[in-house]
XYZ file of C-alpha atoms in Angstrom:
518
model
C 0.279 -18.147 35.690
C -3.152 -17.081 36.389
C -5.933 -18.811 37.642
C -7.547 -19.223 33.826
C -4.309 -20.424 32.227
C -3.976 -22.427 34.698
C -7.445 -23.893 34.572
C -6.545 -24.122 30.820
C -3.355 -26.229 31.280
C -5.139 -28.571 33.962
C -7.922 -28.886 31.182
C -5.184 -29.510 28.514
C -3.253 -31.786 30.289
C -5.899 -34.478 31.019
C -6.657 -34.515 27.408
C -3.236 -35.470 26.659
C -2.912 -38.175 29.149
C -5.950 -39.493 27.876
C -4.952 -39.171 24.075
C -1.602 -40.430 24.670
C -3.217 -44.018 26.771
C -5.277 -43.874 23.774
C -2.359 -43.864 21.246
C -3.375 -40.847 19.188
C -0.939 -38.394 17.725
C -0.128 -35.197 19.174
C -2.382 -33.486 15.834
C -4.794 -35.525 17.062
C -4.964 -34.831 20.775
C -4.443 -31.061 19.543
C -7.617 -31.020 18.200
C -9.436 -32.407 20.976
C -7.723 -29.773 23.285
C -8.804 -26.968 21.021
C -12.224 -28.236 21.187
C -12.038 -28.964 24.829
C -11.189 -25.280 25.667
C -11.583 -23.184 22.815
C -15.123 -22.036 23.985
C -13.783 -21.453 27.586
C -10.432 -20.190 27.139
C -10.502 -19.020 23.676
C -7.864 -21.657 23.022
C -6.402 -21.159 19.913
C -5.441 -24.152 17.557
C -1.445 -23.159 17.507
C -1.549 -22.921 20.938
C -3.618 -26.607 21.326
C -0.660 -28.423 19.378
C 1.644 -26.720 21.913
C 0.430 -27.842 24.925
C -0.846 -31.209 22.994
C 3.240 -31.623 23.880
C 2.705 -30.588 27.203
C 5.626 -28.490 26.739
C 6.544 -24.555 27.310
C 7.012 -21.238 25.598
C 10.126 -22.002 25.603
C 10.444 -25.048 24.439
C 9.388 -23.898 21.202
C 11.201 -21.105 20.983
C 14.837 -23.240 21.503
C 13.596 -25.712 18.539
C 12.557 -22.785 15.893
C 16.352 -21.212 16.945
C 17.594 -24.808 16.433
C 16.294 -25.106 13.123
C 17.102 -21.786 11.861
C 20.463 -22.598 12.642
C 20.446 -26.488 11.916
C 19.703 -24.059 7.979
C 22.656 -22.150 8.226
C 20.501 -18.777 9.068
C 20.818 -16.119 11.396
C 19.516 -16.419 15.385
C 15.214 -15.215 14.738
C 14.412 -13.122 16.826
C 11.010 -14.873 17.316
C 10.189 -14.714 21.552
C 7.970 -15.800 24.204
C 6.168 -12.302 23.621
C 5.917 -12.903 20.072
C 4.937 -15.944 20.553
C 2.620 -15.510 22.864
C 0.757 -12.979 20.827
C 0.420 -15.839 18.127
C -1.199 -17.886 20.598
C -2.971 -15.412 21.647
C -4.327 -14.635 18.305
C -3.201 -10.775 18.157
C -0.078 -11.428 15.541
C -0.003 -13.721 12.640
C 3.584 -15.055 12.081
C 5.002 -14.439 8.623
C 5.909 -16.772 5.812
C 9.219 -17.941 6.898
C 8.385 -18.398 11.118
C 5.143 -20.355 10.126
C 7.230 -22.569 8.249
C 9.397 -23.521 10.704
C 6.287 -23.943 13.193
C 4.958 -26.397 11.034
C 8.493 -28.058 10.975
C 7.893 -28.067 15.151
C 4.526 -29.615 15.023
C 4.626 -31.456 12.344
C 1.459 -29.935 10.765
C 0.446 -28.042 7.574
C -0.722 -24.506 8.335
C -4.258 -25.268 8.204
C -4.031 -27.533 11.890
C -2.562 -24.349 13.244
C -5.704 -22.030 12.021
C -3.814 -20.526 9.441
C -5.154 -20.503 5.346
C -3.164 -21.192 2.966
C 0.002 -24.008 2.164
C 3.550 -23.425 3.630
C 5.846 -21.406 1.362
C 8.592 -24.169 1.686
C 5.718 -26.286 -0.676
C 6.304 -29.418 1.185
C 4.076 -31.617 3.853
C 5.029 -30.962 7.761
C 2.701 -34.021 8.385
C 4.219 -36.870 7.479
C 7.828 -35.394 7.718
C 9.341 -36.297 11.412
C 10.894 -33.253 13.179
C 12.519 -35.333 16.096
C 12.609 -32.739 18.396
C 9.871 -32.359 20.294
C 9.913 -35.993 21.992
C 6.984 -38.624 21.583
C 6.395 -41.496 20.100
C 6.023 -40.076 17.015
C 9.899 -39.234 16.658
C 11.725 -41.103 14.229
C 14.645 -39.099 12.337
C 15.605 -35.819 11.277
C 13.465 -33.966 8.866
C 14.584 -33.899 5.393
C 13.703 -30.657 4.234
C 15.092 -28.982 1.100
C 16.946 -26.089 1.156
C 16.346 -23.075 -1.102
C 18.496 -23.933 -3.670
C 16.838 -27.449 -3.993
C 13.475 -26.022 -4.262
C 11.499 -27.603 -7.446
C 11.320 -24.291 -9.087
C 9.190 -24.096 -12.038
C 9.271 -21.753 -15.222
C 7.087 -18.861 -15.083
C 4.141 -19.455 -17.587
C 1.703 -16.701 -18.272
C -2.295 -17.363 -19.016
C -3.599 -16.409 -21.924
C -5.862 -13.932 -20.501
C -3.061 -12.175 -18.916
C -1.156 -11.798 -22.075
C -3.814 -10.735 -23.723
C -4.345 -7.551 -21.190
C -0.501 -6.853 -21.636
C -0.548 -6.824 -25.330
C -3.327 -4.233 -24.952
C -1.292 -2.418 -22.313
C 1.586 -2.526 -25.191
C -0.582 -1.406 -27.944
C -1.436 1.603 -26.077
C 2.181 2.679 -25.024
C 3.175 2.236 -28.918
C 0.005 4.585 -30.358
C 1.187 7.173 -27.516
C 4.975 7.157 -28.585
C 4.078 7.420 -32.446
C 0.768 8.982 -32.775
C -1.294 12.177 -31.543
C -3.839 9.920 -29.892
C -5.565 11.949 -27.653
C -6.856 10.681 -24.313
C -10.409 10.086 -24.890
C -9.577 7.500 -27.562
C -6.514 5.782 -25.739
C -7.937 5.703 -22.203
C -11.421 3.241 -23.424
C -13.272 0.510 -21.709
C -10.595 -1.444 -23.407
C -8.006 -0.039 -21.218
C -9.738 0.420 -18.637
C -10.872 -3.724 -18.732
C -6.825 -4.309 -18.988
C -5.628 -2.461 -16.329
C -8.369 -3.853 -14.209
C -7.568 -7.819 -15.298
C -3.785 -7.277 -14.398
C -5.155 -5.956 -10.804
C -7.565 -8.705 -10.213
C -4.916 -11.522 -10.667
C -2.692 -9.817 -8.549
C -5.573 -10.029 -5.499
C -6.197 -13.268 -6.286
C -2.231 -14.333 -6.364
C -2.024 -12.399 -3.330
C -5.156 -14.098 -1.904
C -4.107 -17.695 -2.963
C -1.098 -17.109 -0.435
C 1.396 -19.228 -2.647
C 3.982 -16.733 -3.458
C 7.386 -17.838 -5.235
C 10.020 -18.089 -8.700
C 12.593 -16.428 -9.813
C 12.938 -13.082 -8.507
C 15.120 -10.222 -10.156
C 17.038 -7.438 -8.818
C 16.284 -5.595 -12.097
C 12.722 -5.680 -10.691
C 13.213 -3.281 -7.759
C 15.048 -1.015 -9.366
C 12.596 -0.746 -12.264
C 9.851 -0.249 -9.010
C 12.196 2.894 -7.905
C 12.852 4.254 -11.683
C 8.864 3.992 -11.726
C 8.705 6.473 -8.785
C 11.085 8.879 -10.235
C 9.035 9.148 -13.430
C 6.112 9.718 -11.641
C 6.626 13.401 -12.368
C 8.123 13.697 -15.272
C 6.443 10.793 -17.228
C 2.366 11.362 -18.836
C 0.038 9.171 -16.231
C -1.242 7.114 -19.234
C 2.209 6.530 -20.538
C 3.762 5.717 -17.050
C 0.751 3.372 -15.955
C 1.260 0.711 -19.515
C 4.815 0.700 -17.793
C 4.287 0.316 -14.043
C 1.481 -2.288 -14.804
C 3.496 -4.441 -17.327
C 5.753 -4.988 -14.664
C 2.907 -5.667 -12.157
C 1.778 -8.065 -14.262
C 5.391 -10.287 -14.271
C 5.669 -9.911 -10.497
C 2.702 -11.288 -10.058
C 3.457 -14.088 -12.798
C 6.446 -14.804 -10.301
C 4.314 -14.509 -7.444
C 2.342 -17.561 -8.872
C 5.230 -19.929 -8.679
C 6.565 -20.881 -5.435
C 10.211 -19.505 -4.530
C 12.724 -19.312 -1.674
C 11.806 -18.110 1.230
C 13.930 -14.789 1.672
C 12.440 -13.602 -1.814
C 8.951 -13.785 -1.051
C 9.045 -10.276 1.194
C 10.629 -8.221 -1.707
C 8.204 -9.700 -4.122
C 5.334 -9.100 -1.533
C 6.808 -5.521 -1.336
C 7.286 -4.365 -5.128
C 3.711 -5.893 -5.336
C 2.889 -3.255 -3.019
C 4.655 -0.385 -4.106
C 3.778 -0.891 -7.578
C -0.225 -1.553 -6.877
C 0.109 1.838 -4.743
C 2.268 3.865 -7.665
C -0.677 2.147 -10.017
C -3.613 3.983 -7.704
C -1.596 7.176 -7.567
C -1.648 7.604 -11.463
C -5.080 6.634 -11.461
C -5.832 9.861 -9.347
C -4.185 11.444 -11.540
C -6.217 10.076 -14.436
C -9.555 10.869 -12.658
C -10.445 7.447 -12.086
C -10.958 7.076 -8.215
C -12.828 3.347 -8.391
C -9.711 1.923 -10.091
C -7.414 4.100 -7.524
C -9.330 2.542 -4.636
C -9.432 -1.035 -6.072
C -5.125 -0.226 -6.126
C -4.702 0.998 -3.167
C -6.812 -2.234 -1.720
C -4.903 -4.581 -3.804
C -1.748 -2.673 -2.311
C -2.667 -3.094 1.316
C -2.904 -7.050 0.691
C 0.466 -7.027 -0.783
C 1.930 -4.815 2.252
C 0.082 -6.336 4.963
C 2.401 -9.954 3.946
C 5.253 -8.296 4.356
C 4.726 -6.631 7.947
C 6.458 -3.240 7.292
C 4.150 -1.011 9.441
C 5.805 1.974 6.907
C 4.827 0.428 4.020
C 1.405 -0.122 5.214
C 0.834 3.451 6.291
C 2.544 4.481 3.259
C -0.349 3.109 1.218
C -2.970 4.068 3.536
C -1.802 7.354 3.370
C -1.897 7.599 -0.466
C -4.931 6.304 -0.338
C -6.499 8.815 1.683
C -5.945 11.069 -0.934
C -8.743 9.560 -2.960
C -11.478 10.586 -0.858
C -9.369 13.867 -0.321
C -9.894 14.593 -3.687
C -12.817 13.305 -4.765
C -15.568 14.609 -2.212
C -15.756 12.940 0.903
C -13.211 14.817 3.769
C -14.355 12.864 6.606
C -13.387 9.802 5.316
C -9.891 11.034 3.941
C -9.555 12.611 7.746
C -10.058 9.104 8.999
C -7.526 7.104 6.535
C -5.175 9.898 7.450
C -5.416 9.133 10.788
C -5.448 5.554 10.692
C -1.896 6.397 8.295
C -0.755 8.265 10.817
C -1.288 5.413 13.593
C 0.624 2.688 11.323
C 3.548 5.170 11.055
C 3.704 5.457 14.742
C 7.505 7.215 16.126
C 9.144 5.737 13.159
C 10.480 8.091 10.749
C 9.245 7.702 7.338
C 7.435 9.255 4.817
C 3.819 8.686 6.188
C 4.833 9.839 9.009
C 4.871 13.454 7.261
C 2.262 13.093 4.338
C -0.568 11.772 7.130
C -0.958 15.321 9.313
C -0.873 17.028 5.832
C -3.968 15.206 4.884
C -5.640 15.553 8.182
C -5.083 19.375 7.689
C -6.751 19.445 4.127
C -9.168 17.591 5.083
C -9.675 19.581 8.108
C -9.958 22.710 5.851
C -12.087 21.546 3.790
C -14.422 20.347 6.198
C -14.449 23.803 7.319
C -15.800 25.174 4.330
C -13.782 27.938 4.141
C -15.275 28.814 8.020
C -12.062 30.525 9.000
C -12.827 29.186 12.513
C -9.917 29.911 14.841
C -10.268 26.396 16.362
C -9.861 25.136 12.997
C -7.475 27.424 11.850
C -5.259 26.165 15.287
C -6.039 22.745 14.291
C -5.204 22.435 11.334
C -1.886 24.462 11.642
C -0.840 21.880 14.372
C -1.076 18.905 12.066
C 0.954 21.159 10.028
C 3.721 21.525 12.562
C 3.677 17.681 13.093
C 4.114 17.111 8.917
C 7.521 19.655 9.055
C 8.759 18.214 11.918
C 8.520 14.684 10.940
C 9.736 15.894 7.444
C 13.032 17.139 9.347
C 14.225 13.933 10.468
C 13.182 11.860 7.171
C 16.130 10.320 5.670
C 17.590 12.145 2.966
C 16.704 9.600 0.642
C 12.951 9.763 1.217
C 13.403 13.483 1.024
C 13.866 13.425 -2.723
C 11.384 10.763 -3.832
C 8.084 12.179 -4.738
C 6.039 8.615 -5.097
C 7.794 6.717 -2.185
C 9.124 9.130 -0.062
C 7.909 13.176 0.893
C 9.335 16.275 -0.570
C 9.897 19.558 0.514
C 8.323 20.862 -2.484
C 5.581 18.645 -1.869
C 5.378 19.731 1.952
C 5.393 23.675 0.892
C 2.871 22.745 -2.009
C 0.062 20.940 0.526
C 0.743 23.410 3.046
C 0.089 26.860 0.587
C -3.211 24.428 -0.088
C -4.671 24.615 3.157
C -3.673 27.805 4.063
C -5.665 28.796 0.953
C -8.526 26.505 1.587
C -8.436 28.193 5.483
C -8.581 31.599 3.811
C -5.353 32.934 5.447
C -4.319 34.101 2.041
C -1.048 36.513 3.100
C 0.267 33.574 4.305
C -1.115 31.081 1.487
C 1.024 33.564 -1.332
C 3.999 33.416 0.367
C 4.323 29.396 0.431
C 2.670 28.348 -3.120
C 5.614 31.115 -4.378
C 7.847 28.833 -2.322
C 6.318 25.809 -3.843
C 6.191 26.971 -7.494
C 9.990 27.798 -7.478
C 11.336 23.992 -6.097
C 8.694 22.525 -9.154
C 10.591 22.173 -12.105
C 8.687 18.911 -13.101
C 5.301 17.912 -12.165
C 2.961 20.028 -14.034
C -0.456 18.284 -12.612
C 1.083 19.834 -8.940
C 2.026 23.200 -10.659
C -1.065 23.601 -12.229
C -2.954 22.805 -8.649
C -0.756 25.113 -7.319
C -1.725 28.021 -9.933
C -4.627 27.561 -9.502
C -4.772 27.904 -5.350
C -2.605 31.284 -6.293
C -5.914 32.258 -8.327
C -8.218 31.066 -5.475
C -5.947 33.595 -3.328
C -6.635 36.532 -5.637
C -10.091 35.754 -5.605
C -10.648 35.520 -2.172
C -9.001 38.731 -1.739
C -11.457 40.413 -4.242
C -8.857 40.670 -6.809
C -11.280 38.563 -9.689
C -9.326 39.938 -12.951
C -5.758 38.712 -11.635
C -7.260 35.342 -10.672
C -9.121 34.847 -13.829
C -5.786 35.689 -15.412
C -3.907 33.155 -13.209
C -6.084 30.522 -13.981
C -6.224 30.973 -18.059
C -2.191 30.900 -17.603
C -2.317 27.625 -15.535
C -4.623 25.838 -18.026
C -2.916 27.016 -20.957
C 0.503 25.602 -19.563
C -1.254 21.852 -19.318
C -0.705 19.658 -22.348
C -3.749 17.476 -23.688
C -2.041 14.433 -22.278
C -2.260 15.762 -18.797
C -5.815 16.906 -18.866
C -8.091 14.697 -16.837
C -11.057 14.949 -14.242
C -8.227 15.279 -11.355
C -7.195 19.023 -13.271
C -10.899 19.680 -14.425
C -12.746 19.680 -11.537
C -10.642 22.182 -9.361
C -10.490 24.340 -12.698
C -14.350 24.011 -12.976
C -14.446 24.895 -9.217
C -12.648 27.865 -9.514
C -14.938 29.252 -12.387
C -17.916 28.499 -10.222
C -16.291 30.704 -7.905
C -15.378 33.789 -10.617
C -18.764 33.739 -12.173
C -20.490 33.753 -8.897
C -18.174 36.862 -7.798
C -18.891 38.532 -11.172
C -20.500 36.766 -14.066
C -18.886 39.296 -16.822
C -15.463 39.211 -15.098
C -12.532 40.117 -18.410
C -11.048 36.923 -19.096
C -13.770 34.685 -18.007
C -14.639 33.436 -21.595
C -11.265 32.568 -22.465
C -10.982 30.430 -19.008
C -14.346 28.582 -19.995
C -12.916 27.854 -23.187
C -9.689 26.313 -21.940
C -12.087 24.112 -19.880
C -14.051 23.281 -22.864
C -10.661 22.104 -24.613
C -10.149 19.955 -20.992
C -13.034 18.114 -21.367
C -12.815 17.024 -24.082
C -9.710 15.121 -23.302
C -11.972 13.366 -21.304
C -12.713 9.577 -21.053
C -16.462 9.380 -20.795
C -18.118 9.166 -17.284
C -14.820 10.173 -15.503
């Protein structure tokens, strides 16, 4: 122990003998150790309550082991290091070990400096633990077990039914009409999509997670990602945010404790699926406001994949949408979450930093760049290899191959190393056999090729052929402003170039697909 803990403990231990003379409670001597040393020591309030026992690490740790198994459960594997760092104030502990912390101090979250009520939705307080010693002692604690959990039927506000029916209306005019998107995707929509997010946050936010949870729920989350693809973004978001919506309506009730994590997760996945598809709508506030909302939901569950999952999806907001520093920096921040373990972030981060490294360049075929860049290449297809081969064939959860050669033809283009640039986007345009938002990206980097390489007739040729190929319901701001890009680029090369018109014209059609401002 050194000289400041010790210090501390001297500190601490006065207080109690004091308290205890006194004949206050160990909550109450807790709090006058916390504000005894807190300014001093930095003394946190779980730790206070601790040492308000005058007891050890692990002393703790054997009661939290005794009452997992006292619950039928399997040994935690809660520590002295782990919970140290809670004491410390570097780690929060989850749902499930703050619950059972409680149980050990008899306390409601709040006394240990935590927000929010305990998931098990019973007092700590006034419920005897009998295991720490003290006067306070009495019996056994009577806590419920899952199954006897007061579980309550899932009621849903008017408000949000109201943005689901509008979500509804919208899927039935696309199935059975020609709506095109400027009249389906209105402020209307737009107000919809936004309520269902905003009472997620503020489930999420109210930290009272719980109700019935169904299997059928997760594998509607993975069918989600598999349609991401295949599936029109409009069409595919009415789904994914319909089912948003009734997680989150079962978030609002409390429920056992092992189901909070998988709701916490599908909230997750399904608020980052929901951002993705707003990319690909053109809408990057709502695909931020996702991603946020996604980051809440994944930070609860403490999956450091999940969490750099998200961030790096998110990054690709910025990415496209203007501002490469900032995608560089999510990237890398992705890239930090993911750590050694292998998962999909793990790959997608370094293929970000190397977009965003190109286009910081400008084009600058810098050989420092260049290098740079095709090192954060290397690091994507090496973590790529040992992905499992699960997350190898999801495009919205995991990383593809296709995806991989697709990002990688992009910023060899965007580097100007165009030999090298033809050769992958071929490789990238022969795995696609869905996706035609990526194929059409992809077309068009083939035309910025041609271009580059003075070629202007074959690109403008490429790109008519790649816009042409897009149907209505897949034209947004995410296809129009490369396109527009790229005709920047022709008509500054050679204003009369053959073919030119007809490419300004299949723009024309584009934008008028449009929602307005997007």
């Amino acid at each position: 122990m050194s000289g400041r803990q010790h210090r501390e403990t001297e500190i601490a231990r006065r207080v109690r003998a004091k308290g205890l003379a006194a004949g206050r409670t160990s909550a109450q001597i807790a709090d006058e150790i916390h504000e005894a040393c807190a300014s001093q020591f930095s003394t946190t309030r779980i730790k206070a309550h601790r040492l308000s026992y005058g007891i050890a690490l692990a002393d703790v740790i054997e009661q939290v082991r005794a009452l997992f198994e006292r619950d039928s459960k399997p040994t935690p594997g809660i520590g002295e290091t782990l919970l140290s760092a809670y004491e410390s104030g570097l780690k929060r502990p989850g749902p499930e070990y703050l619950h059972y912390l409680c149980t050990v101090y008899r306390v409601e979250p709040a006394a240990l400096g935590y927000d929010g009520p305990c998931i098990c939705g019973h007092g700590h307080a006034n419920r005897a633990a009998g295991a720490l010693g003290g006067s306070e002692a009495k019996e056994p604690p009577l806590l419920p077990t899952e199954r006897q959990l007061n579980l309550q039927p899932m009621v849903t506000d008017p408000e949000a039914q109201e943005d689901e029916n509008i979500l509804r209306r919208t899927m039935l005019n696309l199935l059975h009409t020609d709506t095109n998107l400027n009249k389906a995707l209105d402020g209307v929509v737009l107000g919809a999509c936004e309520g269902i997010r905003r009472r997620m946050d503020e489930t999420l936010v109210s930290a009272t997670v719980s109700a019935a949870m169904l299997d059928q729920w997760e594998e509607a989350t993975i069918s989600f990602g598999r349609q991401y693809t295949t599936t029109a973004p409009l069409r595919l978001l009415c789904d994914v945010l319909l089912e948003l919506s009734a997680v989150r309506t079962a978030m609002s009730r409390r429920q056992p404790i092992d189901l909070q994590e998988r709701l916490c997760r599908m909230a997750a996945q399904l608020s980052g699926l929901s951002g993705m598809i707003m990319i690909n709508l053109g809408d990057h506030r709502l695909a931020r406001s996702f991603f946020r909302t996604g980051r809440t939901a994944a930070d609860e569950t403490g999956d450091r994949a999940l969490r750099a999952w998200i961030t790096a999806r998110e990054s690709l907001v910025p990415l496209y949408f203007g501002d490469a520093r900032e995608a560089l920096t999510l990237a890398k921040k992705s890239r930090d979450l993911a750590g050694s373990m292998p998962c999909a972030a793990q790959a997608m981060a370094p293929v970000v930093e190397a977009r965003a490294l190109a286009m910081m360049s400008g084009g600058d075929s810098k050989k420092e760049v260049v290098d740079q860049a095709k090192r954060a290449l290397s690091r994507a297809r090496n973590a790529f290899s040992h992905l499992k081969s699960e997350d190898q064939e999801d495009v919205a959860f995991g990383y593809t191959e296709k995806q991989l050669y697709f990002y990688q033809g992009d910023v060899l283009t965007k580097l100007g190393q165009t030999i090298e640039a033809e050769v992958v986007l071929g490789q990238a345009l022969t795995k696609y056999q869905d996706h035609i938002l990526d194929q059409t990206l992809i077309r068009l980097d083939q035309a910025q090729c041609r271009l580059i390489d003075g070629d202007v007739k074959e690109a403008v040729a490429i790109g008519v052929k790649a816009l042409r190929l897009v149907s209505d319901e897949y034209l947004t701001d995410f296809i129009v402003r490369p396109a527009m890009a790229l005709g920047q680029a022709i008509a500054a090369r050679d204003a009369d170039a053959p073919g030119l018109e007809d490419y300004y014209a299949e723009l024309r059609r584009s934008r008028a697909q449009l929602k307005g401002g997007a």
